[in-house]
CSV table of C-alpha atoms in Angstrom, one decimal:
chain,number,residue,atom,x,y,z
Y,1,MET,CA,7.2,-1.9,12.2
Y,2,PRO,CA,8.2,-5.0,10.2
Y,3,ASN,CA,11.8,-5.7,9.5
Y,4,PRO,CA,13.0,-3.6,6.5
Y,5,PRO,CA,13.7,-5.4,3.2
Y,6,VAL,CA,17.2,-6.6,2.8
Y,7,LEU,CA,18.9,-4.2,0.4
Y,8,ASP,CA,22.5,-4.4,-0.9
Y,9,PRO,CA,23.5,-0.8,-1.8
Y,10,ASN,CA,26.8,-2.0,-3.1
Y,11,ALA,CA,25.1,-4.2,-5.7
Y,12,LEU,CA,22.8,-1.3,-6.7
Y,13,LEU,CA,25.8,1.0,-7.2
Y,14,LEU,CA,28.0,-1.6,-9.1
Y,15,PRO,CA,27.1,-0.3,-12.6
Y,16,LEU,CA,28.3,3.2,-11.6
Y,17,HIS,CA,31.7,2.1,-10.2
Y,18,ASN,CA,33.8,3.0,-13.2
Y,19,TYR,CA,32.5,6.5,-13.5
Y,20,ILE,CA,34.2,9.5,-11.8
Y,21,VAL,CA,32.6,12.9,-12.1
Y,22,ASP,CA,35.8,14.7,-12.9
Y,23,ASP,CA,36.4,12.4,-15.9
Y,24,LEU,CA,33.0,12.4,-17.5
Y,25,SER,CA,32.5,13.1,-21.2
Y,26,ASN,CA,29.2,14.2,-22.6
Y,27,THR,CA,28.5,10.6,-23.5
Y,28,ASP,CA,29.3,9.4,-20.0
Y,29,ILE,CA,27.0,12.0,-18.5
Y,30,ALA,CA,24.1,10.6,-20.6
Y,31,ALA,CA,25.1,7.1,-19.6
Y,32,THR,CA,25.3,7.8,-15.9
Y,33,ALA,CA,22.0,9.6,-15.9
Y,34,ALA,CA,20.4,6.5,-17.4
Y,35,LEU,CA,22.2,4.2,-14.9
Y,36,ALA,CA,21.2,6.4,-12.0
Y,37,ALA,CA,17.6,6.3,-13.1
Y,38,ALA,CA,17.7,2.5,-13.4
Y,39,THR,CA,19.4,2.2,-10.0
Y,40,LEU,CA,16.8,4.3,-8.2
Y,41,ASN,CA,13.9,2.7,-10.0
Y,42,LYS,CA,15.2,-0.6,-8.5
Y,43,LEU,CA,14.7,1.1,-5.1
Y,44,ALA,CA,11.1,2.1,-5.9
Y,45,ALA,CA,9.4,-1.2,-5.1
Y,46,PRO,CA,11.2,-1.8,-1.7
Y,47,MET,CA,10.6,1.8,-0.7
Y,48,ARG,CA,6.9,1.4,-1.6
Y,49,LYS,CA,6.8,-1.7,0.5
Y,50,MET,CA,8.3,0.1,3.4
Y,51,LEU,CA,5.7,2.9,3.2
Y,52,SER,CA,2.9,0.3,2.9
Y,53,ASP,CA,4.2,-1.7,5.9
Y,54,ALA,CA,4.4,1.5,7.9
Y,55,GLY,CA,0.7,2.2,7.1
Y,56,ALA,CA,0.7,4.6,4.2
Y,57,GLN,CA,-2.1,4.2,1.7
Y,58,ALA,CA,-0.3,3.3,-1.6
Y,59,ASP,CA,-2.9,4.9,-3.8
Y,60,TYR,CA,-2.3,8.3,-2.3
Y,61,ILE,CA,1.5,8.2,-2.5
Y,62,ALA,CA,2.9,9.5,-5.8
Y,63,SER,CA,6.4,8.4,-6.9
Y,64,HIS,CA,8.5,9.4,-9.8
Y,65,PHE,CA,12.2,9.7,-11.0
Y,66,PHE,CA,13.1,13.2,-12.2
Y,67,PRO,CA,16.5,13.6,-13.9
Y,68,ASP,CA,18.8,16.5,-13.1
Y,69,ALA,CA,20.7,17.5,-16.2
Y,70,ASP,CA,22.4,20.4,-14.4
Y,71,ASP,CA,24.2,18.2,-11.9
Y,72,PRO,CA,26.4,15.4,-13.4
Y,73,SER,CA,27.5,14.3,-9.9
Y,74,THR,CA,23.9,13.6,-8.8
Y,75,PRO,CA,22.0,12.8,-12.1
Y,76,GLY,CA,18.5,12.7,-10.6
Y,77,ASN,CA,16.2,11.9,-7.7
Y,78,LEU,CA,13.5,9.4,-6.9
Y,79,PHE,CA,10.7,11.2,-5.1
Y,80,PHE,CA,7.7,10.0,-3.0
Y,81,TRP,CA,5.1,12.6,-2.0
Y,82,PRO,CA,1.4,12.8,-1.1
Y,83,ALA,CA,-0.8,12.6,-4.2
Y,84,ALA,CA,-4.0,14.7,-4.3
Y,85,ARG,CA,-5.7,12.3,-6.6
Y,86,PRO,CA,-4.6,8.7,-7.4
Y,87,GLY,CA,-3.3,8.2,-10.9
Y,88,GLU,CA,-2.7,11.8,-11.7
Y,89,GLN,CA,0.2,13.0,-13.9
Y,90,HIS,CA,3.3,14.0,-12.1
Y,91,THR,CA,5.4,17.1,-12.5
Y,92,TYR,CA,8.5,18.4,-10.6
Y,93,ALA,CA,6.3,21.3,-9.5
Y,94,ASP,CA,4.1,18.8,-7.6
Y,95,VAL,CA,7.1,17.7,-5.6
Y,96,GLU,CA,8.2,21.3,-4.9
Y,97,ASP,CA,4.7,22.2,-3.7
Y,98,ALA,CA,4.3,19.1,-1.5
Y,99,ASP,CA,4.1,19.6,2.3
Y,100,TYR,CA,6.4,16.6,2.7
Y,101,SER,CA,8.4,14.3,0.5
Y,102,LEU,CA,10.9,11.4,0.7
Y,103,ARG,CA,13.7,11.4,-1.9
Y,104,ALA,CA,16.6,9.2,-2.8
Y,105,SER,CA,19.5,10.1,-5.1
Y,106,VAL,CA,22.7,8.5,-6.3
Y,107,PHE,CA,25.9,10.5,-6.2
Y,108,LEU,CA,28.9,9.5,-8.3
Y,109,SER,CA,32.6,9.0,-7.3
Y,110,GLU,CA,34.6,12.2,-7.3
Y,111,ARG,CA,38.4,12.9,-7.3
Y,112,ASP,CA,39.9,15.7,-5.2
Y,113,ASP,CA,42.9,17.8,-6.0
Y,114,ALA,CA,45.2,15.3,-4.4
Y,115,GLY,CA,43.9,12.5,-6.6
Y,116,THR,CA,42.0,10.7,-3.9
Y,117,VAL,CA,38.8,9.1,-5.2
Y,118,TYR,CA,35.7,9.2,-3.0
Y,119,PRO,CA,33.2,6.4,-3.6
Y,120,ALA,CA,29.8,6.7,-5.1
Y,121,GLY,CA,26.8,6.4,-2.7
Y,122,PHE,CA,23.2,7.3,-1.9
Y,123,SER,CA,21.7,10.4,-0.4
Y,124,LEU,CA,18.4,10.0,1.4
Y,125,LEU,CA,16.2,12.9,2.4
Y,126,LEU,CA,12.9,13.5,4.3
Y,127,LYS,CA,11.8,17.1,3.6
Y,128,LEU,CA,9.1,18.8,5.7
Y,129,GLN,CA,7.5,22.1,4.9
Y,130,GLU,CA,5.7,24.2,7.6
Y,131,ASN,CA,2.4,22.3,7.6
Y,132,ALA,CA,4.2,18.9,7.8
Y,133,CYS,CA,6.3,20.2,10.7
Y,134,GLU,CA,3.1,20.9,12.6
Y,135,LEU,CA,1.9,17.3,11.8
Y,136,ALA,CA,5.3,15.9,13.1
Y,137,LYS,CA,4.9,17.8,16.3
Y,138,LYS,CA,1.5,16.1,16.9
Y,139,LEU,CA,2.9,12.6,16.5
Y,140,PRO,CA,2.8,10.5,19.7
Y,141,PRO,CA,6.3,10.3,21.4
Y,142,ALA,CA,6.0,6.5,21.0
Y,143,VAL,CA,6.4,6.8,17.3
Y,144,PHE,CA,9.9,8.3,17.7
Y,145,GLU,CA,10.8,6.1,20.6
Y,146,LYS,CA,10.1,2.9,18.6
Y,147,LEU,CA,12.1,4.1,15.7
Y,148,GLU,CA,15.0,5.2,17.9
Y,149,PHE,CA,15.0,1.8,19.6
Y,150,GLN,CA,15.2,0.0,16.3
Y,151,LEU,CA,18.2,2.1,15.2
Y,152,LYS,CA,20.2,1.5,18.4
Y,153,GLY,CA,22.9,-1.1,18.3
Y,154,SER,CA,26.7,-1.4,18.6
Y,155,SER,CA,26.9,1.9,16.6
Y,156,LEU,CA,24.6,4.5,15.3
Y,157,PRO,CA,24.4,5.3,11.5
Y,158,ALA,CA,27.1,8.0,10.9
Y,159,GLY,CA,25.9,11.1,9.2
Y,160,PHE,CA,22.1,10.6,9.9
Y,161,GLU,CA,21.2,14.2,10.8
Y,162,PHE,CA,19.2,17.2,10.1
Y,163,LEU,CA,20.6,19.2,7.1
Y,164,ASP,CA,21.7,22.4,8.7
Y,165,ASP,CA,24.4,24.9,7.8
Y,166,SER,CA,24.7,26.5,11.2
Y,167,GLN,CA,24.2,23.7,13.8
Y,168,HIS,CA,25.1,20.0,14.1
Y,169,LEU,CA,21.8,18.3,14.7
Y,170,PRO,CA,22.1,14.5,14.7
Y,171,VAL,CA,18.8,12.6,14.8
Y,172,MET,CA,19.8,10.7,17.9
Y,173,PRO,CA,19.8,10.4,20.9
Y,174,ASN,CA,16.2,11.4,21.6
Y,175,MET,CA,14.8,11.6,18.1
Y,176,ARG,CA,11.6,13.6,19.1
Y,177,ARG,CA,13.6,16.2,20.9
Y,178,GLN,CA,16.0,16.7,18.0
Y,179,PHE,CA,13.0,16.9,15.6
Y,180,LEU,CA,11.4,19.6,17.7
Y,181,LYS,CA,14.7,21.4,17.9
Y,182,ALA,CA,15.1,21.3,14.1
Y,183,ILE,CA,11.5,22.6,13.6
Y,184,ASP,CA,12.1,25.5,16.1
Y,185,ARG,CA,15.3,26.4,14.4
Y,186,ALA,CA,13.6,26.4,10.9
Y,187,HIS,CA,10.9,28.8,12.3
Y,188,ALA,CA,13.7,31.0,13.8
Y,189,VAL,CA,15.7,31.2,10.5
Y,190,THR,CA,12.5,31.9,8.5
Y,191,ALA,CA,11.6,34.8,10.8
Y,192,ARG,CA,15.2,36.2,11.1
Y,193,THR,CA,15.9,36.2,7.4
Y,194,LYS,CA,12.3,37.4,6.6
Y,195,ARG,CA,12.1,34.7,3.9
Y,196,PRO,CA,8.8,34.5,2.0
Y,197,GLU,CA,8.9,30.7,2.3
Y,198,PHE,CA,9.4,28.5,5.3
Y,199,GLU,CA,12.9,27.2,5.8
Y,200,ALA,CA,12.2,23.5,5.3
Y,201,VAL,CA,13.2,20.9,7.8
Y,202,MET,CA,15.4,18.2,6.1
Y,203,LEU,CA,16.4,14.9,7.7
Y,204,HIS,CA,19.3,13.7,5.7
Y,205,TYR,CA,21.5,10.6,5.4
Y,206,ILE,CA,24.5,9.9,3.2
Y,207,TRP,CA,25.7,6.3,2.6
Y,208,ASP,CA,28.7,5.1,0.7
Y,209,GLU,CA,30.7,1.9,0.7
Y,210,THR,CA,32.7,3.0,3.8
Y,211,GLU,CA,29.5,2.7,5.9
Y,212,PRO,CA,27.9,-0.5,7.1
Y,213,VAL,CA,25.5,-2.0,4.6
Y,214,LYS,CA,22.9,-2.6,7.4
Y,215,ASP,CA,22.7,1.1,8.1
Y,216,PHE,CA,21.4,1.9,4.6
Y,217,GLY,CA,18.3,-0.3,5.0
Y,218,ALA,CA,17.7,0.7,8.6
Y,219,VAL,CA,17.8,4.5,7.9
Y,220,LEU,CA,15.7,4.2,4.7
Y,221,SER,CA,13.1,2.2,6.7
Y,222,THR,CA,13.1,4.9,9.4
Y,223,LEU,CA,12.6,7.7,6.9
Y,224,ALA,CA,9.8,5.7,5.3
Y,225,ALA,CA,8.1,5.1,8.7
Y,226,LEU,CA,8.3,8.8,9.5
Y,227,PHE,CA,6.9,9.7,6.1
Y,228,ALA,CA,4.0,7.3,6.7
Y,229,ALA,CA,3.3,8.5,10.2
Y,230,ILE,CA,3.1,12.1,9.0
Y,231,HIS,CA,0.9,10.9,6.1
Y,232,ARG,CA,-1.5,9.2,8.5
Y,233,GLN,CA,-1.5,12.3,10.7
Y,234,ALA,CA,-2.4,14.4,7.7
Y,235,GLY,CA,-5.5,12.2,7.1
Y,236,ASN,CA,-6.8,12.5,10.7
């Protein structure tokens, strides 16, 4: 996999630095939604390049920013998902129905009860429904081993893990084993709770200015590579 594009998340977040969720007026909410959309749209081109470099056919990857008016702290999401037909119109329902999707969002600074302000940042998420989990299980172990090797260094990205409310499932060490564990856990939760829909597997990462800048690009590139690998597997 080629080296990921050099991204400066601090520079991307700079226009949002003066906004704290707890202090937002209605005018501020509209302004931060527009700034979040602009920030994430600046990510669209490098994310598309990552997907293309990893082997995903650009014509069959849809992308769109959808605002979230109900959540001022996270004003919207940039989504990538498999398109049934190139050039089709995109709706949020398309994303919800997709077997797999890659999404990025901006979250704003927040103040706790003690007055401590927590910095703005990015949330990155690879979401896999049941069919995509079966595709992930068929990926050659070398796919995971290569990505794991590229992430290794003096320290691992903090907070890069499967989104799980009952277990702590970091993505490393042994990425493939952790992936299979997350998939098994999703099947177990779906069966135990008798849910009509599959409990999706979500590989999640949160970055803010307290984390190393290099980790942002490295994790985003890893998520793009996994998305592309699953996309290729779906076409086989």
